[in-house]
Short mmCIF file of C-alpha atoms in Angstrom, two decimals:
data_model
loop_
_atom_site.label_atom_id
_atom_site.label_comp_id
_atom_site.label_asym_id
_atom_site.label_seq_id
_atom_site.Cartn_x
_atom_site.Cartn_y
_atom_site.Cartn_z
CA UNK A 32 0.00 0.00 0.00
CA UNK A 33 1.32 3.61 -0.70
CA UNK A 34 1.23 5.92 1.92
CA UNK A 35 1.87 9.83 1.16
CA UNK A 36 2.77 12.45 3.77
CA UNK A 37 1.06 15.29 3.67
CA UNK A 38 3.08 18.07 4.63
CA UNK A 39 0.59 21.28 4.49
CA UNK A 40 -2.86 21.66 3.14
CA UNK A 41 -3.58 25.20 1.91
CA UNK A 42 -5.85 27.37 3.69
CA UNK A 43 -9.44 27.49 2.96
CA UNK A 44 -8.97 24.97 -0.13
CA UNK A 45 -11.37 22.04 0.20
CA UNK A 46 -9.05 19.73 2.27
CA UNK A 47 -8.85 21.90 4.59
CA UNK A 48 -12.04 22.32 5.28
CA UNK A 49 -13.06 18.75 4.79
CA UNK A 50 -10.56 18.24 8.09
CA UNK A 51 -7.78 16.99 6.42
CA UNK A 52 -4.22 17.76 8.85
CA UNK A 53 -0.98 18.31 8.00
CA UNK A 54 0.56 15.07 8.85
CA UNK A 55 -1.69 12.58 7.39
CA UNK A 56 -0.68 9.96 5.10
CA UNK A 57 -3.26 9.75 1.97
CA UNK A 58 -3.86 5.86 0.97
CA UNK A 59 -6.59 6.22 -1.29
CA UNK A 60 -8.58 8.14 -3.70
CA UNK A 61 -12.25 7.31 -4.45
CA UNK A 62 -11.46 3.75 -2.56
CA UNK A 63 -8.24 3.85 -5.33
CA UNK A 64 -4.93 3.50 -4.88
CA UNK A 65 -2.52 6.31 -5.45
CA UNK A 66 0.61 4.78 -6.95
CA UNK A 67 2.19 8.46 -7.42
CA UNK A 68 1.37 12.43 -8.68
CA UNK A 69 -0.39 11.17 -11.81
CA UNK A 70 -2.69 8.96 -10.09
CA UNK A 71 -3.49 11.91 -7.66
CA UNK A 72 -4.17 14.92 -10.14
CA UNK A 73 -6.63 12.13 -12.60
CA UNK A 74 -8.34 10.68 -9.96
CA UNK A 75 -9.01 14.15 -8.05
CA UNK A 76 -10.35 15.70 -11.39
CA UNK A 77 -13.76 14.38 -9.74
CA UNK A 78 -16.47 17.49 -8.12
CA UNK A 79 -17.22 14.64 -5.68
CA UNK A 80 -13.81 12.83 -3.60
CA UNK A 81 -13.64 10.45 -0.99
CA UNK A 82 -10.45 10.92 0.22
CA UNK A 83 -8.81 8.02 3.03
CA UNK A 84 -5.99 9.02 5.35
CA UNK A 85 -3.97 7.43 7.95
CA UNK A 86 -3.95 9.50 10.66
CA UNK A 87 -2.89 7.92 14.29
CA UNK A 88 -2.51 4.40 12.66
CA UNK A 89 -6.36 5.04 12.01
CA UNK A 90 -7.87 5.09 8.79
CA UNK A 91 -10.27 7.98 8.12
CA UNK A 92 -12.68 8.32 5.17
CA UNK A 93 -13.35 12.32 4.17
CA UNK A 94 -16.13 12.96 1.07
CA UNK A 95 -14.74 16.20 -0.06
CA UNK A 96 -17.31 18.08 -2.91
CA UNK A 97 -14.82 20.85 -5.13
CA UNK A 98 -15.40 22.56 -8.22
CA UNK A 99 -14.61 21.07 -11.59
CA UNK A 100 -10.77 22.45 -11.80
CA UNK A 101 -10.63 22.92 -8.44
CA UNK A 102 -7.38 21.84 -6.29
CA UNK A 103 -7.32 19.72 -3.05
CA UNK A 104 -5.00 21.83 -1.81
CA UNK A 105 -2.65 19.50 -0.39
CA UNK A 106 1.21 19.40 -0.66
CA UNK A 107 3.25 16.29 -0.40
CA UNK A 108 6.86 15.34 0.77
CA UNK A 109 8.02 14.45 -2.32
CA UNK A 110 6.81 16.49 -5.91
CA UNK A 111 6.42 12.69 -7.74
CA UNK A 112 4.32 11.28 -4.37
CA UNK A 113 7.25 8.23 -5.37
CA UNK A 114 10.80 7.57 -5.60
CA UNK A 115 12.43 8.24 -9.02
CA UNK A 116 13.59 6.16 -11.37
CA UNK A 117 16.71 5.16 -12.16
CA UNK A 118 18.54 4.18 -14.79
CA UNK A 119 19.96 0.74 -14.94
CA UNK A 120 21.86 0.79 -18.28
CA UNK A 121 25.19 1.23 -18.98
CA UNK A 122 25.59 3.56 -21.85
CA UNK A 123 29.34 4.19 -23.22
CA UNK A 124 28.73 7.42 -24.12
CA UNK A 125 26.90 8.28 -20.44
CA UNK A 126 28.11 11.84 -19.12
CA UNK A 127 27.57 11.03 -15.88
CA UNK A 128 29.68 7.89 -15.74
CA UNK A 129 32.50 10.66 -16.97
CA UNK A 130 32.72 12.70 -14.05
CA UNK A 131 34.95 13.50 -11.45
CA UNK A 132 35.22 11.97 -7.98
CA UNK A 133 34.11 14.19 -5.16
CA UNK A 134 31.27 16.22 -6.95
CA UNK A 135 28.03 16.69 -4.63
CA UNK A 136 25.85 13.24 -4.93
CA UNK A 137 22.82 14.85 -6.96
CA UNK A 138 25.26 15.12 -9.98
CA UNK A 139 26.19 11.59 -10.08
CA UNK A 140 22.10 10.47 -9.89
CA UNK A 141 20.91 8.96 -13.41
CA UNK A 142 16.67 9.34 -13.54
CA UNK A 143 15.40 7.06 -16.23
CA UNK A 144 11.52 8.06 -15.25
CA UNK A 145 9.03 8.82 -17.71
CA UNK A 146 7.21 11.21 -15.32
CA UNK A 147 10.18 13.24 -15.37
CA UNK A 148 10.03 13.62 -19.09
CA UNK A 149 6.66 14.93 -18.84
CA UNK A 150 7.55 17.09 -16.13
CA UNK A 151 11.12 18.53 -16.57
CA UNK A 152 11.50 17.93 -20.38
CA UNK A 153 14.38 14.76 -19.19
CA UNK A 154 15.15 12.08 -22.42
CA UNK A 155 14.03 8.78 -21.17
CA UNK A 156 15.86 5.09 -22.56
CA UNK A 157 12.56 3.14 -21.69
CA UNK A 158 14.41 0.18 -20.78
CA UNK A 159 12.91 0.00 -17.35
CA UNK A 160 9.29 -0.12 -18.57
CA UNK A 161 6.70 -2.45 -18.61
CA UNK A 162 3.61 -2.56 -20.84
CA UNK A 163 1.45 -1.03 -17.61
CA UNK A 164 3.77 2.01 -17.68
CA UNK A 165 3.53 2.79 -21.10
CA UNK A 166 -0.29 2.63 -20.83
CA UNK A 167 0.19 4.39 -18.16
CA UNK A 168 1.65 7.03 -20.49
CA UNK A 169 -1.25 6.79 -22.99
CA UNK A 170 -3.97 6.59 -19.73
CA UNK A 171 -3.22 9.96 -18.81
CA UNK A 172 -1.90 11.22 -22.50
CA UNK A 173 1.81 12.51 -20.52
CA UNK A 174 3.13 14.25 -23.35
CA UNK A 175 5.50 15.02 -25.00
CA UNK A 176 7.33 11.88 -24.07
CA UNK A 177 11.03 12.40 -24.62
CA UNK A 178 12.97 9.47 -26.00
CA UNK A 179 16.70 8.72 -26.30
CA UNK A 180 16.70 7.15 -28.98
CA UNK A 181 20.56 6.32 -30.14
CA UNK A 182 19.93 3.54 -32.68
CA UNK A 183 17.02 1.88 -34.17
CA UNK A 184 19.08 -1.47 -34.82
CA UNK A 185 17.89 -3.82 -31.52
CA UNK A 186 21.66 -5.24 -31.37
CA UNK A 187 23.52 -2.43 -31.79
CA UNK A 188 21.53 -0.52 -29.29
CA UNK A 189 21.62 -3.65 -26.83
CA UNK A 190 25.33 -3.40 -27.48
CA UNK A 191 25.31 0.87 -26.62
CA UNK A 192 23.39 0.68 -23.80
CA UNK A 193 24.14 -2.83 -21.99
CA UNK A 194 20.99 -3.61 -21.55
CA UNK A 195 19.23 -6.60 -23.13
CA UNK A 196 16.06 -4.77 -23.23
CA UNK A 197 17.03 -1.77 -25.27
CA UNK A 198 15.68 -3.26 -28.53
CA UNK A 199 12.17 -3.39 -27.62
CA UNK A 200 12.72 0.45 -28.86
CA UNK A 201 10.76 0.34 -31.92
CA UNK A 202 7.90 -1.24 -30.61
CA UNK A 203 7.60 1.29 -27.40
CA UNK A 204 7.27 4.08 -29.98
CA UNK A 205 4.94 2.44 -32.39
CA UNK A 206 2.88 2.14 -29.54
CA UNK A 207 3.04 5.45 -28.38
CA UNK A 208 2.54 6.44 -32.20
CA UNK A 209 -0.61 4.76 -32.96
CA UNK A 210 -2.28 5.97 -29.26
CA UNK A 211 -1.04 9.72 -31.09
CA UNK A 212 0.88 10.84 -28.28
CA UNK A 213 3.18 13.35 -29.08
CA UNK A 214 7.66 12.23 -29.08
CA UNK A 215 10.88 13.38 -29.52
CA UNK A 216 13.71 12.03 -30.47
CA UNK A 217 17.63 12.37 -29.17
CA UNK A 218 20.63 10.57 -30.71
CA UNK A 219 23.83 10.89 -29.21
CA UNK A 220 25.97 10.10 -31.96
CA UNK A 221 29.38 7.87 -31.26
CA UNK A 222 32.22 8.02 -34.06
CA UNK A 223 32.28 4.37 -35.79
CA UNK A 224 29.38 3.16 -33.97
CA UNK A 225 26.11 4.59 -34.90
CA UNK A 226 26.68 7.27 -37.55
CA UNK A 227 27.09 6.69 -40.95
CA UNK A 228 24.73 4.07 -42.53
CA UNK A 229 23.31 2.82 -39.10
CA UNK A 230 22.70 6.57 -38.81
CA UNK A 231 20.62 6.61 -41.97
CA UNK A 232 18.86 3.57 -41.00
CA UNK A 233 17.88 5.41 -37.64
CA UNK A 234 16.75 8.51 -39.10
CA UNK A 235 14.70 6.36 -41.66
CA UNK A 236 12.90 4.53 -39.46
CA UNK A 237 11.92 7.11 -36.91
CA UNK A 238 10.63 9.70 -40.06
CA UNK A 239 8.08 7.34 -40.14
CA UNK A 240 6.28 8.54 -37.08
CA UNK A 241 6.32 11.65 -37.80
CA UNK A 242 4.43 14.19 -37.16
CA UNK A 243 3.28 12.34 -34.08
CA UNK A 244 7.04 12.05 -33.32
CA UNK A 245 7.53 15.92 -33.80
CA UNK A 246 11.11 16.25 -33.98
CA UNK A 247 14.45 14.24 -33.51
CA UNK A 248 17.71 15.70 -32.36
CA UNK A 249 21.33 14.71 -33.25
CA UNK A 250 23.68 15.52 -30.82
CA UNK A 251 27.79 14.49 -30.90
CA UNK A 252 29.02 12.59 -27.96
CA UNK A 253 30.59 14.53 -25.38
CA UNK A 254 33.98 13.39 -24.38
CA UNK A 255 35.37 14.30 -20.72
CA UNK A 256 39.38 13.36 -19.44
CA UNK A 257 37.77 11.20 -17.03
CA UNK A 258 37.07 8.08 -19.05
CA UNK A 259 39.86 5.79 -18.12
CA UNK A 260 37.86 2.46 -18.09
CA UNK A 261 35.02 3.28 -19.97
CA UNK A 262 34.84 2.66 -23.67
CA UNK A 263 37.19 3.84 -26.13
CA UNK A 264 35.31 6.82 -28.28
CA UNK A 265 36.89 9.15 -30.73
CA UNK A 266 35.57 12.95 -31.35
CA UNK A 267 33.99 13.93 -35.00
CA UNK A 268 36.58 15.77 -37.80
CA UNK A 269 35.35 18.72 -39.38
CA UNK A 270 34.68 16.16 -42.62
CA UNK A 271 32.58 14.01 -40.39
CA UNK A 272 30.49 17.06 -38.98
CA UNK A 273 30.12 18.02 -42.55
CA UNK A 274 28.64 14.60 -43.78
CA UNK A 275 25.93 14.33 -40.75
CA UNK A 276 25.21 17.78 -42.04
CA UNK A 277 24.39 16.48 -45.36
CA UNK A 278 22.44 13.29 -44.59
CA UNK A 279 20.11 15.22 -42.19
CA UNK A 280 19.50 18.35 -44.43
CA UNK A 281 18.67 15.69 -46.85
CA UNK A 282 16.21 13.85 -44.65
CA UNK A 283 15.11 17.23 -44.12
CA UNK A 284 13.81 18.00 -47.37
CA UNK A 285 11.56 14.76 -47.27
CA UNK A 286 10.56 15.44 -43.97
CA UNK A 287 9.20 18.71 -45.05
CA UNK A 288 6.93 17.29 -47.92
CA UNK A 289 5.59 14.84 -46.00
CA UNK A 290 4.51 16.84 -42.93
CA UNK A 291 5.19 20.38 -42.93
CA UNK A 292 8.75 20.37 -40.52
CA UNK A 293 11.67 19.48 -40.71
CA UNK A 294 11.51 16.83 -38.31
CA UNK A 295 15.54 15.81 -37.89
CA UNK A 296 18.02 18.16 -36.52
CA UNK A 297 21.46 18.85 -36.10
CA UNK A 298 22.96 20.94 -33.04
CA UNK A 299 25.04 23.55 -33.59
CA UNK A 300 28.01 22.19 -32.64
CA UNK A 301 28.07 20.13 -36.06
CA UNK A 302 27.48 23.67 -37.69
CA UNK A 303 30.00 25.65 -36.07
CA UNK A 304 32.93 22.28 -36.25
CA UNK A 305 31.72 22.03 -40.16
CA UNK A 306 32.45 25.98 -40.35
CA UNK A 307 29.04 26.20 -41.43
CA UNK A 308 26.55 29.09 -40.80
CA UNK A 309 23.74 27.93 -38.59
CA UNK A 310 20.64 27.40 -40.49
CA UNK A 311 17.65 29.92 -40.45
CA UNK A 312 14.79 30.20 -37.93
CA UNK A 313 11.88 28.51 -39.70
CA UNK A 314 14.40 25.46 -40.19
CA UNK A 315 14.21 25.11 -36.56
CA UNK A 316 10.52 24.43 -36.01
CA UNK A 317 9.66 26.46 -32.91
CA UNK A 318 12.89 25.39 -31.62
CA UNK A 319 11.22 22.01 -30.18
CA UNK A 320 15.07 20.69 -29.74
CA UNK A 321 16.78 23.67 -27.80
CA UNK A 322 17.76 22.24 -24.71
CA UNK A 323 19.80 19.91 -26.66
CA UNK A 324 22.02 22.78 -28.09
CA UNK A 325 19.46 22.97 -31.65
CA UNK A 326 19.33 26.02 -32.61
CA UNK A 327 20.65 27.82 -29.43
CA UNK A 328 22.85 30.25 -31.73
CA UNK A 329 20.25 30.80 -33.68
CA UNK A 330 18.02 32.00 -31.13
CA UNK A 331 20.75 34.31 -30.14
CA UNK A 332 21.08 35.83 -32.56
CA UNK A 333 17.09 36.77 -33.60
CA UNK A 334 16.05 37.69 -29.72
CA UNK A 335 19.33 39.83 -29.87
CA UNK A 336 18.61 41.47 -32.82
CA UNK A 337 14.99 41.75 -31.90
CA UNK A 338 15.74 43.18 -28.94
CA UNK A 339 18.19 46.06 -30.16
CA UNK A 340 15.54 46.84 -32.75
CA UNK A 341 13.31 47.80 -30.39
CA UNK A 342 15.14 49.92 -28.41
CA UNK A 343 16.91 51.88 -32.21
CA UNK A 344 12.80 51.73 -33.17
CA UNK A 345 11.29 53.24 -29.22
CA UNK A 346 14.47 55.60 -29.36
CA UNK A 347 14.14 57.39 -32.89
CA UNK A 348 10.43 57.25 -31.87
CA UNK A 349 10.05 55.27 -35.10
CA UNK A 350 6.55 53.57 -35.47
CA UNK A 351 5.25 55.18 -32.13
CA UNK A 352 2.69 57.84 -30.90
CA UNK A 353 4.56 59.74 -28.53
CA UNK A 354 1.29 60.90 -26.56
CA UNK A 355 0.49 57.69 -26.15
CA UNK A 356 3.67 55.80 -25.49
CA UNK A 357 3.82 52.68 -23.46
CA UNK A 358 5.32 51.95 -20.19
CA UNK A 359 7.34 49.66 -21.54
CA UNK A 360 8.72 52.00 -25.01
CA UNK A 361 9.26 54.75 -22.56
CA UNK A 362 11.71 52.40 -20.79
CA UNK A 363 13.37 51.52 -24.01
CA UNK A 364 13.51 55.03 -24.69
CA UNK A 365 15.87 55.39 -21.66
CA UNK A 366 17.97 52.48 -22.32
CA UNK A 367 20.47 53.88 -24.89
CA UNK A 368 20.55 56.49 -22.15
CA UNK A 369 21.96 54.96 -19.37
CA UNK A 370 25.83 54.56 -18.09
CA UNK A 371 28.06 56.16 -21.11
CA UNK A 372 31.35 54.81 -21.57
CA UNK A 373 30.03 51.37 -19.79
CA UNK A 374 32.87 48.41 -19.48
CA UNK A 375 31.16 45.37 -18.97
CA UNK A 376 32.66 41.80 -19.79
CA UNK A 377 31.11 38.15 -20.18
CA UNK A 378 31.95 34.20 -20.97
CA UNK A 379 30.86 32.10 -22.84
CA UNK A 380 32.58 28.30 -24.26
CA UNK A 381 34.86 28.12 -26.86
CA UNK A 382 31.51 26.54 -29.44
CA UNK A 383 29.55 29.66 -28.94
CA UNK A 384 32.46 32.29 -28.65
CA UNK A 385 32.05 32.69 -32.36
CA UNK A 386 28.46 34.05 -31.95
CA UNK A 387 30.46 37.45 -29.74
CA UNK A 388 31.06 39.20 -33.45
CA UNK A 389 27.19 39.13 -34.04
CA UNK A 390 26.66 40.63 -30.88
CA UNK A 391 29.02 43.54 -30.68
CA UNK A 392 28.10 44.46 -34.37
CA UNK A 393 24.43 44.59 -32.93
CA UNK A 394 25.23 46.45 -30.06
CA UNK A 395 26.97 49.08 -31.94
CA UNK A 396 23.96 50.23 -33.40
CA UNK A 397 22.25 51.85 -30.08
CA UNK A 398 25.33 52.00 -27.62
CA UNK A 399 28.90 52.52 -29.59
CA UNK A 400 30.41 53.51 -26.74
CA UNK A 401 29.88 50.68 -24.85
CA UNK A 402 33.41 48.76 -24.44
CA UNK A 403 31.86 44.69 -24.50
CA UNK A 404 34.43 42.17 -24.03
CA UNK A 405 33.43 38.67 -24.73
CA UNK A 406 36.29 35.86 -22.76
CA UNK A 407 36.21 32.57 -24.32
CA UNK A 408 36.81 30.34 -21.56
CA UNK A 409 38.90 26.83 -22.02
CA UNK A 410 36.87 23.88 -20.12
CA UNK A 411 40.31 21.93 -18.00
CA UNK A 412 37.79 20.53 -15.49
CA UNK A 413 35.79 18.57 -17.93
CA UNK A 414 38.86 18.63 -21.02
CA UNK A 415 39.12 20.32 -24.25
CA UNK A 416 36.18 18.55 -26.16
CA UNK A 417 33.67 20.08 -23.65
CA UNK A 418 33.01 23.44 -25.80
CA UNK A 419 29.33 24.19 -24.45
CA UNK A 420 29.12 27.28 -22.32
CA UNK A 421 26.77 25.22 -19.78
CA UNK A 422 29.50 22.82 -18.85
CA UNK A 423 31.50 25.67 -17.61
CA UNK A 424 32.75 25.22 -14.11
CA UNK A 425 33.67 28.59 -11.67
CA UNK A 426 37.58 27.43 -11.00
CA UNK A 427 37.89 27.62 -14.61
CA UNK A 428 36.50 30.93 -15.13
CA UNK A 429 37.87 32.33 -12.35
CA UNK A 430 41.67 31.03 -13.08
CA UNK A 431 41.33 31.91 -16.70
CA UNK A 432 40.02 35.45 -15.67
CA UNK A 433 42.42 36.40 -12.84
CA UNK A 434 44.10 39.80 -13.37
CA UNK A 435 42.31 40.72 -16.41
CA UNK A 436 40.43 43.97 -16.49
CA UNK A 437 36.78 42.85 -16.33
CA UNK A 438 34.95 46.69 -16.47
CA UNK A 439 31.76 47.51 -14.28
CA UNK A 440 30.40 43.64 -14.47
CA UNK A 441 31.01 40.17 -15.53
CA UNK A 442 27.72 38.66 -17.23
CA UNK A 443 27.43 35.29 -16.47
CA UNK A 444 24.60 33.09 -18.27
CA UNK A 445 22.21 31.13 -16.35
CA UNK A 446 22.91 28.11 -18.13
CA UNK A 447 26.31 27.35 -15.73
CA UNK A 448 24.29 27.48 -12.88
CA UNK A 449 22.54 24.65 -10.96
CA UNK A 450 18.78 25.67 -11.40
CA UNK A 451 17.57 26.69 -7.95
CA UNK A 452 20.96 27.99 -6.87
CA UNK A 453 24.02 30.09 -7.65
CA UNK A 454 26.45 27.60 -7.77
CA UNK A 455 28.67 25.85 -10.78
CA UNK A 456 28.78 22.16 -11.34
CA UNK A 457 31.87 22.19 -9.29
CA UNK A 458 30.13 23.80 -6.24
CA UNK A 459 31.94 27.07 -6.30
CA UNK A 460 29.36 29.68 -5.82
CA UNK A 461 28.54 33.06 -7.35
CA UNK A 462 29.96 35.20 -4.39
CA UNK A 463 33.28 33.25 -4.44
CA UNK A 464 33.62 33.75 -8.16
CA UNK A 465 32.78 37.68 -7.15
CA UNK A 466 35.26 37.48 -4.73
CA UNK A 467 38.29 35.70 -6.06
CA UNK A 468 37.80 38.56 -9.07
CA UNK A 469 36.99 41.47 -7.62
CA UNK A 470 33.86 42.25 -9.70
CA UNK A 471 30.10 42.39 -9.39
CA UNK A 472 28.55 39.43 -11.38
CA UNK A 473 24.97 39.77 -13.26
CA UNK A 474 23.05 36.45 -13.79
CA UNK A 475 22.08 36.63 -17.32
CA UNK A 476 19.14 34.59 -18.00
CA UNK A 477 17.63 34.93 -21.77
CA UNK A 478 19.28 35.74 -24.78
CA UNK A 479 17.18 39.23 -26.14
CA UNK A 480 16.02 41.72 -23.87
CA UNK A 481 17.55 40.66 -20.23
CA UNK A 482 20.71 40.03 -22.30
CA UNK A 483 20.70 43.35 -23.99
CA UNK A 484 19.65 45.71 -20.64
CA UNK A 485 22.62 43.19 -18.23
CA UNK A 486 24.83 44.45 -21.27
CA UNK A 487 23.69 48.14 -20.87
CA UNK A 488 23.41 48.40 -16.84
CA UNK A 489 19.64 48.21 -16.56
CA UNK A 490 18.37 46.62 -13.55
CA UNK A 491 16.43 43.03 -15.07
#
């Protein structure tokens, strides 16, 4: 039987006043088991509730009438109401298994959990599902469902992952597919493994389900120092970057006719290693694949521009009644305005350091006076084939940035920061990296607007 603490009920919601206590353990909805969030949130769609605690080692029945979208108003110990999942393969390419020793426990935690993918966006294996959890999937439509995908070949991705049940992948998604619940796709690509023709053969069997699969990412491997043990993987050549270019802008085009995207993508780092421009927006689809580095230059590059033309277009009062000027366009109007002769300095990793041209060229056109330095910073925590700025640890900045004149701030982007806390991945936090420089940092955390006024001095 699951039991679920209940750690506050809201004021006035209708737990509350049914009688329900902080402190109670909730067994059962509607005389149903409640395996975990999912269960909770279907089950307590109902106007009518019968909700069954433990409270005292006695169980206690409450029928609890609520409107139709109306919460409990209960909060549990944990957000899933259940552990998480793990993951029990054994990838070679796994980033986790290519960390250092002594790094706080979370990082070294690999979730395998479908909720999570609904939830947090996470790319899910499915090796450690059943038939029940997949219908569980399709039960209560979770989607998008987020798959890492790697190979379509059962063998070869048996072989990747060292799992015997990895090549049951095919038949997850069909399922998925024919209930029409909506995927995407992630493979982490492995030099003499599962490029080339097995690549094709992936990319060609997955283009099947689209749309209902509505995109599919291919990412390179990334490659730490700390692999001794592990399997022996080689990094992509500019030629190799430029032939997974090829084959996916060719699957493009078919993609296209078929169903109106472009379905298969490329991160930038293929792009930018190719010495390729980055494609246009519309190629990107609504960006479905950014938080796998698709189209993350891109986006720079439009919300900058975006964002400068609004302040050139609020300043020469372009387009705009000045009577009846917004809030907002009267704050733009003061923006080009604001600390002359500003210094200001910020990092970025060596893959996106060629994007800092674009920027300053942009910048120039509202705020020439500004003196914008952009420090490519080297990654020797992780090694030199970690290029993303996200991976960027504060020892490194900091010992790469010592003595340099950084101006009136240092911009750092939100992406090198743990999520609910100023810290980098190897625990140094935001005030020591102040400190051990001797300059006031700005959290940075969207590429257009907050970007542009963190570049300017406006408070964000």
């Amino acid at each position: 039987m699951h039991e679920h603490r209940i750690v506050r009920v809201n004021e006035d919601s209708p737990a509350a006043l049914a009688g329900i206590r902080e402190g109670d353990r909730l067994i059962s909805l509607n005389g149903m088991p409640v395996e975990d969030v999912f269960d909770y949130h279907y089950i307590a769609e109902d106007t009518e509730v019968s909700l069954t605690v433990l409270r005292d080692d006695r169980e206690i029945t409450f029928p609890i009438e609520k409107g139709e979208d109306e919460d409990l108003g209960l909060v549990f110990a944990e957000s899933l109401m259940d552990d998480y999942k793990s993951c029990y393969n054994q990838c070679i390419f796994c980033f986790i298994d290519q960390n250092p020793k002594g790094m706080r426990d979370t990082i070294y935690f690999k979730d395998d959990d479908s909720r999570l993918s609904f939830l947090q966006g996470n790319y899910i294996t499915m090796t450690n599902m059943k038939e029940a959890d997949i219908d569980r999937i399709i039960k209560y439509k979770l989607a998008p469902i987020n798959i890492s995908v790697h190979t379509t070949n059962p063998e070869l991705r048996k072989s990747m992952l060292h799992n015997r049940f990895a090549g049951e992948i095919l038949s997850h998604i069909r399922k998925l597919y024919e209930a029409e619940i909506p995927m995407n796709g992630q493979i982490v690509l492995c030099k003499g493994v599962n490029d080339g023709e097995e690549l094709y053969r992936t990319i060609r069997d997955l283009i099947e389900f689209a749309p209902v699969m509505e995109s599919l990412s291919v990412v390179p491997v990334g490659l730490t120092r700390y692999r001794d043990g592990l399997c022996q993987l080689n990094p992509f050549t500019k030629e190799d970057a430029e032939e997974v270019i090829e084959m996916i802008e060719g699957f493009q085009q078919e993609a296209y006719q078929k169903c109106g995207t472009h379905f298969v993508h490329a991160s930038d780092e293929w792009y930018i290693q190719a010495g390729r421009e980055v494609p246009t927006e519309d190629n990107y689809d609504g960006y479905l694949q950014i938080e796998n580095g698709v189209g993350m230059v891109r986006l720079l590059f439009e919300e900058f521009r975006m964002a400068v033309d609004d302040v050139e277009a609020a300043a020469s009062g372009r387009g705009i009644r000045r009577l009846r000027m917004s809030k907002e366009e009267r704050k733009l109007t003061q923006l080009i305005k604001k600390n002359p002769n500003r210094r200001v300095s910020t990092i970025t990793g060596l893959l996106a350091y060629q994007s800092s041209d674009f920027i300053k060229q942009e910048l120039k056109r509202i705020r020439p006076d500004i003196d914008f330095q952009v420090f490519p910073i080297r990654n020797d925590f992780f090694g030199p084939q970690i290029t993303v700025t996200g991976l960027l640890t504060g020892q490194d900045i900091a010992s790469q940035l010592k003595g340099k004149d950084l101006g009136d701030a240092l911009l750092i982007p939100q992406s090198c920061l743990k999520a609910d806390e100023d810290i980098f991945l190897d625990d140094m936090s935001l005030t020591e990296l102040e400190n051990a420089l001797q300059v006031k940092t700005v959290i940075v955390k969207s590429y257009g607007m907050d970007y542009l006024k963190a570049i300017i001095g406006v408070e964000t």
